[in-house]
Backbone as numpy.savetxt, mean C-alpha at the origin, in Angstrom:
# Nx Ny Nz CAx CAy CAz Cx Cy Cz
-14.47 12.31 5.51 -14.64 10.87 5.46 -14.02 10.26 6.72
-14.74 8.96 7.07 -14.37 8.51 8.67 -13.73 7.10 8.18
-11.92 7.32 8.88 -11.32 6.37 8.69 -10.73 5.93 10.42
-9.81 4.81 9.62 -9.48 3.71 10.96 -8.05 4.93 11.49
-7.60 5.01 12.51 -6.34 5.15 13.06 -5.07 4.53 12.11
-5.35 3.58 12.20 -4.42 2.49 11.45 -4.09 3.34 10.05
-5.61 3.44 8.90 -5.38 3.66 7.73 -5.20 5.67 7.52
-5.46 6.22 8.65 -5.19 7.28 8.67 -3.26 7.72 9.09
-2.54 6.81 9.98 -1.40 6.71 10.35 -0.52 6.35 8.85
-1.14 5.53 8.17 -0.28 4.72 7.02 -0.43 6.22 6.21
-1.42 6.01 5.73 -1.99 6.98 4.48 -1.00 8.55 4.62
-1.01 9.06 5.52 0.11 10.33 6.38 1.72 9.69 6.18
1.70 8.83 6.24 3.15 8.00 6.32 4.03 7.89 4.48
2.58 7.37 3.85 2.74 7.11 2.48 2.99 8.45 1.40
2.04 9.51 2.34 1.85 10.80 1.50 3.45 11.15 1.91
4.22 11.53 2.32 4.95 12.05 2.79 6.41 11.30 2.63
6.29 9.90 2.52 7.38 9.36 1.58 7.56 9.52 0.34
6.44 9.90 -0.62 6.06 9.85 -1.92 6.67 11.44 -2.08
6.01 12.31 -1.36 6.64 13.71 -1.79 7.79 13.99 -1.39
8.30 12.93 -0.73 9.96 13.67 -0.06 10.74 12.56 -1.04
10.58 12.03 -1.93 11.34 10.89 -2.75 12.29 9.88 -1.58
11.40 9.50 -1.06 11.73 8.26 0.28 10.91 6.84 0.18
10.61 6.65 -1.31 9.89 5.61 -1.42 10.52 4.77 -2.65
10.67 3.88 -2.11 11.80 2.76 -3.05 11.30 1.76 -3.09
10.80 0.78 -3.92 10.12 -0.83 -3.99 11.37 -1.65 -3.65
12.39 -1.41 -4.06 13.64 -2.38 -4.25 14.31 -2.07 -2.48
13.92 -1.48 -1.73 14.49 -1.20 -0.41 13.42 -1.38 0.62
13.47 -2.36 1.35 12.80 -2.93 2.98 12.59 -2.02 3.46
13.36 -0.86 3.57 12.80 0.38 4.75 12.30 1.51 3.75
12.23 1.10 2.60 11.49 2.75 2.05 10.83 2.30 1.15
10.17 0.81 0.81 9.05 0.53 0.01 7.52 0.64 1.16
6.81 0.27 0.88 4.95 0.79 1.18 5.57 0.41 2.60
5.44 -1.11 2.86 5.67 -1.31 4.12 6.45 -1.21 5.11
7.51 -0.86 4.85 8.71 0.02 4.90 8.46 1.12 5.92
7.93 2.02 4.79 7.63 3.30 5.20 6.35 3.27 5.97
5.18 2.45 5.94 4.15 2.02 7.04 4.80 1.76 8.49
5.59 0.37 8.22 6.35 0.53 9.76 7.80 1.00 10.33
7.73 2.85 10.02 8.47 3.99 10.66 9.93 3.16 10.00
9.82 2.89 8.75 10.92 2.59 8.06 12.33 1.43 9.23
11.27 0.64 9.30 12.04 -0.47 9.96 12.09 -1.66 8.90
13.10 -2.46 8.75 13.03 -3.53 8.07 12.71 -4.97 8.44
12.82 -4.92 9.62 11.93 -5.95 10.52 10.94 -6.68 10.15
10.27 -6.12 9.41 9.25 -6.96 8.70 9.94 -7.91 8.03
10.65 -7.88 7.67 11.11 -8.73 6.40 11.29 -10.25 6.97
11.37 -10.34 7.59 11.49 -11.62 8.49 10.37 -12.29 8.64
8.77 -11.63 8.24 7.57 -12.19 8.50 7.46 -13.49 6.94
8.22 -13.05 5.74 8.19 -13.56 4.90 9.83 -14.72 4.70
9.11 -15.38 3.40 10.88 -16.08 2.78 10.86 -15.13 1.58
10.31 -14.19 1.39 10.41 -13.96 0.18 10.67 -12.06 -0.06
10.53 -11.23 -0.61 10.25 -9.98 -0.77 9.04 -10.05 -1.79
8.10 -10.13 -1.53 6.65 -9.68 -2.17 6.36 -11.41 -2.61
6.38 -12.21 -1.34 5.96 -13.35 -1.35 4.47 -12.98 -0.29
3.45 -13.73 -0.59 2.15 -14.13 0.42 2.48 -15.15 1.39
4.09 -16.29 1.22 3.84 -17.16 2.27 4.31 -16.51 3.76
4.16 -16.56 4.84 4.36 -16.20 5.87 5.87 -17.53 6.08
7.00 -16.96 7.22 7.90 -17.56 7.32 7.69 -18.18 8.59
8.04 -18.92 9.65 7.91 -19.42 10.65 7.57 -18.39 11.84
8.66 -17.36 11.41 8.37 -16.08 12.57 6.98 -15.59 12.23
6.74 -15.38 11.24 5.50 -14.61 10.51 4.37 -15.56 10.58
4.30 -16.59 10.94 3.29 -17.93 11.58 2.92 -17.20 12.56
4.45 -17.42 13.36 4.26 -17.49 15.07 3.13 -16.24 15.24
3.79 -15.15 14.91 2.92 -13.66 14.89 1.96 -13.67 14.73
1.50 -14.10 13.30 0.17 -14.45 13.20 -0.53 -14.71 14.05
-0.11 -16.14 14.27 -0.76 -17.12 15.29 -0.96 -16.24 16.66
-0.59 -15.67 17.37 -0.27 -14.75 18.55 -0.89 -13.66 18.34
-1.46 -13.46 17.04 -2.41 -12.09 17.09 -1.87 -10.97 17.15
-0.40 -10.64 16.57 0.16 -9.56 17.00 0.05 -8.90 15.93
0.19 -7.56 16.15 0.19 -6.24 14.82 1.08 -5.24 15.13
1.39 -4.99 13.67 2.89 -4.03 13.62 1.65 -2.79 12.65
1.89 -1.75 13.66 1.17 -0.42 13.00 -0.33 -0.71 12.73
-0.71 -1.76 13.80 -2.15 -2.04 13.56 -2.82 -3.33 12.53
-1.83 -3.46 11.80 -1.51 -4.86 10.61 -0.66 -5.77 11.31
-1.72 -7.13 10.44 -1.39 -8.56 10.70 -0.33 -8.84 9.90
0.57 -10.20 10.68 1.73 -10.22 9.03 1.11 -10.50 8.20
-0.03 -11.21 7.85 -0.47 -11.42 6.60 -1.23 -10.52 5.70
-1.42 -9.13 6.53 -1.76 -7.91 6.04 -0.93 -7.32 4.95
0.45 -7.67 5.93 1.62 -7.04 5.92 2.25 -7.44 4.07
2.19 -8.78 4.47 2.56 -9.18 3.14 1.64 -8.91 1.76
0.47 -8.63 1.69 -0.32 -8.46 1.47 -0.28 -7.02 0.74
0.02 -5.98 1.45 0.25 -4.51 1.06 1.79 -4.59 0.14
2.65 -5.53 0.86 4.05 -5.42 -0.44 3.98 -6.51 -1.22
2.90 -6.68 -1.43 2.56 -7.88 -3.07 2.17 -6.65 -3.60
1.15 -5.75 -3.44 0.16 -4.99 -4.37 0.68 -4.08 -4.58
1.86 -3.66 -3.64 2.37 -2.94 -4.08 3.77 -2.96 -4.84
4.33 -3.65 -4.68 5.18 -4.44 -6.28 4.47 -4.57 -7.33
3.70 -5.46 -6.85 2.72 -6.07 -8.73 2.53 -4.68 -9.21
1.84 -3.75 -8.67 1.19 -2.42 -9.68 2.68 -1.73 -9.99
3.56 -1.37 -9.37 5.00 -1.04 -9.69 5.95 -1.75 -11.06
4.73 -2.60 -11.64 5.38 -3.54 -12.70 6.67 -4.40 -12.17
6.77 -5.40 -11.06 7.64 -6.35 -10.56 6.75 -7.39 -10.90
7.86 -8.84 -11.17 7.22 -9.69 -10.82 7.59 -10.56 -9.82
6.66 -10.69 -8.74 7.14 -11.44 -7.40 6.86 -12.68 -7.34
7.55 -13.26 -5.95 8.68 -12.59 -5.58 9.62 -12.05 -5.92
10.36 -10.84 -5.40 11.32 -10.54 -5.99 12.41 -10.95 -6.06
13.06 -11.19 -7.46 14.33 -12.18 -7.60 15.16 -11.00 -8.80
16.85 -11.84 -8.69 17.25 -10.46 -9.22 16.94 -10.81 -11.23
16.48 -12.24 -11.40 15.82 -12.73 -12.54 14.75 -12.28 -13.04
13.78 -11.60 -11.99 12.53 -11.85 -12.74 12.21 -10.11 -12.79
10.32 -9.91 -13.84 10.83 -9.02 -14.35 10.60 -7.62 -13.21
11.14 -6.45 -14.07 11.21 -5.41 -13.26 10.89 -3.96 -13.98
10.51 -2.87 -13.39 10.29 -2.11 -14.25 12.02 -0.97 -14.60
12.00 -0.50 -15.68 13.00 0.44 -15.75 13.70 1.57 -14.92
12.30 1.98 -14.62 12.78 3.20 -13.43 11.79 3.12 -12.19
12.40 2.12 -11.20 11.41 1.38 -10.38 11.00 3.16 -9.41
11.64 3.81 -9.56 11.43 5.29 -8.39 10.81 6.63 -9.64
10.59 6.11 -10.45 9.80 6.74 -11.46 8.67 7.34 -10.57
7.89 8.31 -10.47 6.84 8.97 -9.71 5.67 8.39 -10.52
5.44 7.74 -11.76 4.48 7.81 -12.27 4.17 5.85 -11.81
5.02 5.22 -11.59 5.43 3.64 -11.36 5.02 3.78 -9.90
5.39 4.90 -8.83 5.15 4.69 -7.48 3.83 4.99 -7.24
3.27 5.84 -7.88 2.26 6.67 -7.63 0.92 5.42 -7.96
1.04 4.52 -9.15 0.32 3.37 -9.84 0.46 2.54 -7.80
1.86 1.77 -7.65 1.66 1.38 -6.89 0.73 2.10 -5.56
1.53 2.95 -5.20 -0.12 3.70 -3.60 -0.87 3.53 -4.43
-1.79 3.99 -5.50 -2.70 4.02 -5.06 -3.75 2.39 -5.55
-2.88 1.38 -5.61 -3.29 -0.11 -5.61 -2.87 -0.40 -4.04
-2.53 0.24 -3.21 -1.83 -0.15 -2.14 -3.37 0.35 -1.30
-3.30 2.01 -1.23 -4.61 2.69 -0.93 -5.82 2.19 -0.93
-6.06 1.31 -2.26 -7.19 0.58 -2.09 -7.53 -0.74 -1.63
-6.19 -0.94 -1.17 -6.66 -2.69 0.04 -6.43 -2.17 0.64
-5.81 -0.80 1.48 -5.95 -0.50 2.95 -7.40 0.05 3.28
-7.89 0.64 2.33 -9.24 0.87 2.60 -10.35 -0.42 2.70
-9.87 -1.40 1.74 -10.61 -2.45 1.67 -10.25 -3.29 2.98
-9.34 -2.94 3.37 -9.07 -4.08 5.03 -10.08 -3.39 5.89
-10.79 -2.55 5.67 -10.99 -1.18 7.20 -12.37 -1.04 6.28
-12.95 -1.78 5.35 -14.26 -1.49 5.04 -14.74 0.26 4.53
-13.74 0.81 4.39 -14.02 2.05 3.89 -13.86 2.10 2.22
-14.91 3.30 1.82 -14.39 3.02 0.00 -13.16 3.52 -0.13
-12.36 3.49 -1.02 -11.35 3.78 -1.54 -11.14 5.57 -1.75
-10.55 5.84 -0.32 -10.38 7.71 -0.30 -9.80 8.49 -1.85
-9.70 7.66 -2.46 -8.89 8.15 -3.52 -9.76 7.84 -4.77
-10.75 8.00 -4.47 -11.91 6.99 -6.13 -12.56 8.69 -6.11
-12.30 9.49 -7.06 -13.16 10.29 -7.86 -13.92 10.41 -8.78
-13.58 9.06 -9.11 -14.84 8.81 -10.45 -16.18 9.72 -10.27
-16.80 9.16 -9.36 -18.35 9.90 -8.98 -18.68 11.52 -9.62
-17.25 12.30 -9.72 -17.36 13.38 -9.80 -17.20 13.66 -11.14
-16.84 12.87 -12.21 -17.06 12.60 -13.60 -18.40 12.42 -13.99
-19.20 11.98 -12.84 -20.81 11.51 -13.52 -21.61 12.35 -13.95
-22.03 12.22 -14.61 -23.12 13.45 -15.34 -24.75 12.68 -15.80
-25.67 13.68 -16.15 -26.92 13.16 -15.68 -27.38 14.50 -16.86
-27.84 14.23 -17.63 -28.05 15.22 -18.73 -27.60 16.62 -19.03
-25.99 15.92 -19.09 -25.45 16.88 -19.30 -24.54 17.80 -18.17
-25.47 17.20 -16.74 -24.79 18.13 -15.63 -24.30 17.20 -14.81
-23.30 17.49 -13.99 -22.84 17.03 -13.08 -23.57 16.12 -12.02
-23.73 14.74 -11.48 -24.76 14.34 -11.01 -24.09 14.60 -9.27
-22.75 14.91 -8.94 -22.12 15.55 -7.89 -21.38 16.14 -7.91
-21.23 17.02 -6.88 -20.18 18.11 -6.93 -19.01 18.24 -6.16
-18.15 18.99 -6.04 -17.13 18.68 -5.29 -17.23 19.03 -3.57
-18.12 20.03 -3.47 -18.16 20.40 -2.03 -18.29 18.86 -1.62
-19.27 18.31 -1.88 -19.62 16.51 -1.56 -18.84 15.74 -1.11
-17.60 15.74 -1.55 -16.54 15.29 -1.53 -15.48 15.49 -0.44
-15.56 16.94 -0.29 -14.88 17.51 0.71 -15.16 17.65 1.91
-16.36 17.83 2.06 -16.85 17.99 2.91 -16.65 16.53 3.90
């Protein structure tokens, strides 16, 4: 399958935080975007919020200036750590009030988030969603209506 630089750099970035237990929602440098940009917290400054959509003055300016961190706009940016909180069961912004899930580094809580994360990075870059196997569930009297070489290939 033919992807962007961008969503091929993240996607390598994400796999590899997830299996080394380096992926934290509640931490700037080791939640999605985090770990997207080479675990800098810098981003955080594009927002007022942690898993807010408003952009902050700096995160205007950027905007406005057309600049990209790892190939993403700040409003990309913010964008990937909304979806990826919300599916993590948070409710954002994040406040130390509102709600949260039990075991926010749970593998089964992170794993929900990528792959809600996975599918707006594919959806920014016009590609389907690398991670949708459904198709290979379909059946057609009885048989398989695709197979996996299909897939792989």
């Amino acid at each position: 399958m033919k992807t962007t630089r961008r969503l091929e750099q993240a996607l390598i970035k994400l796999y590899n935080a997830y299996h080394n237990n380096l992926l934290n929602p509640e931490d700037c440098k080791a939640c999605a975007v985090g770990n997207i940009l080479d675990n800098h917290d810098s981003w955080k400054h594009l927002t007022e919020g942690h898993g807010s959509l408003k952009l902050s003055y700096v995160g205007r300016v950027h905007e406005n200036l057309g600049r990209k961190f790892n190939g993403y706009t700040p409003l990309e940016i913010l964008q990937i750590e909304k979806v990826f909180l919300d599916a993590c069961g948070f409710s954002t912004p994040l406040c130390h009030y509102n709600k949260r899930p039990k075991n926010p580094t749970s593998k089964d809580i992170l794993f929900d988030g990528l792959s809600a994360v996975i599918a707006l990075l594919c959806e920014f870059d016009n590609i389907k969603n690398v991670m949708d196997f459904s198709k290979l569930f379909e059946q057609e009297n009885g048989f398989p209506t695709y197979h996996l070489e299909t897939f792989l290939a």
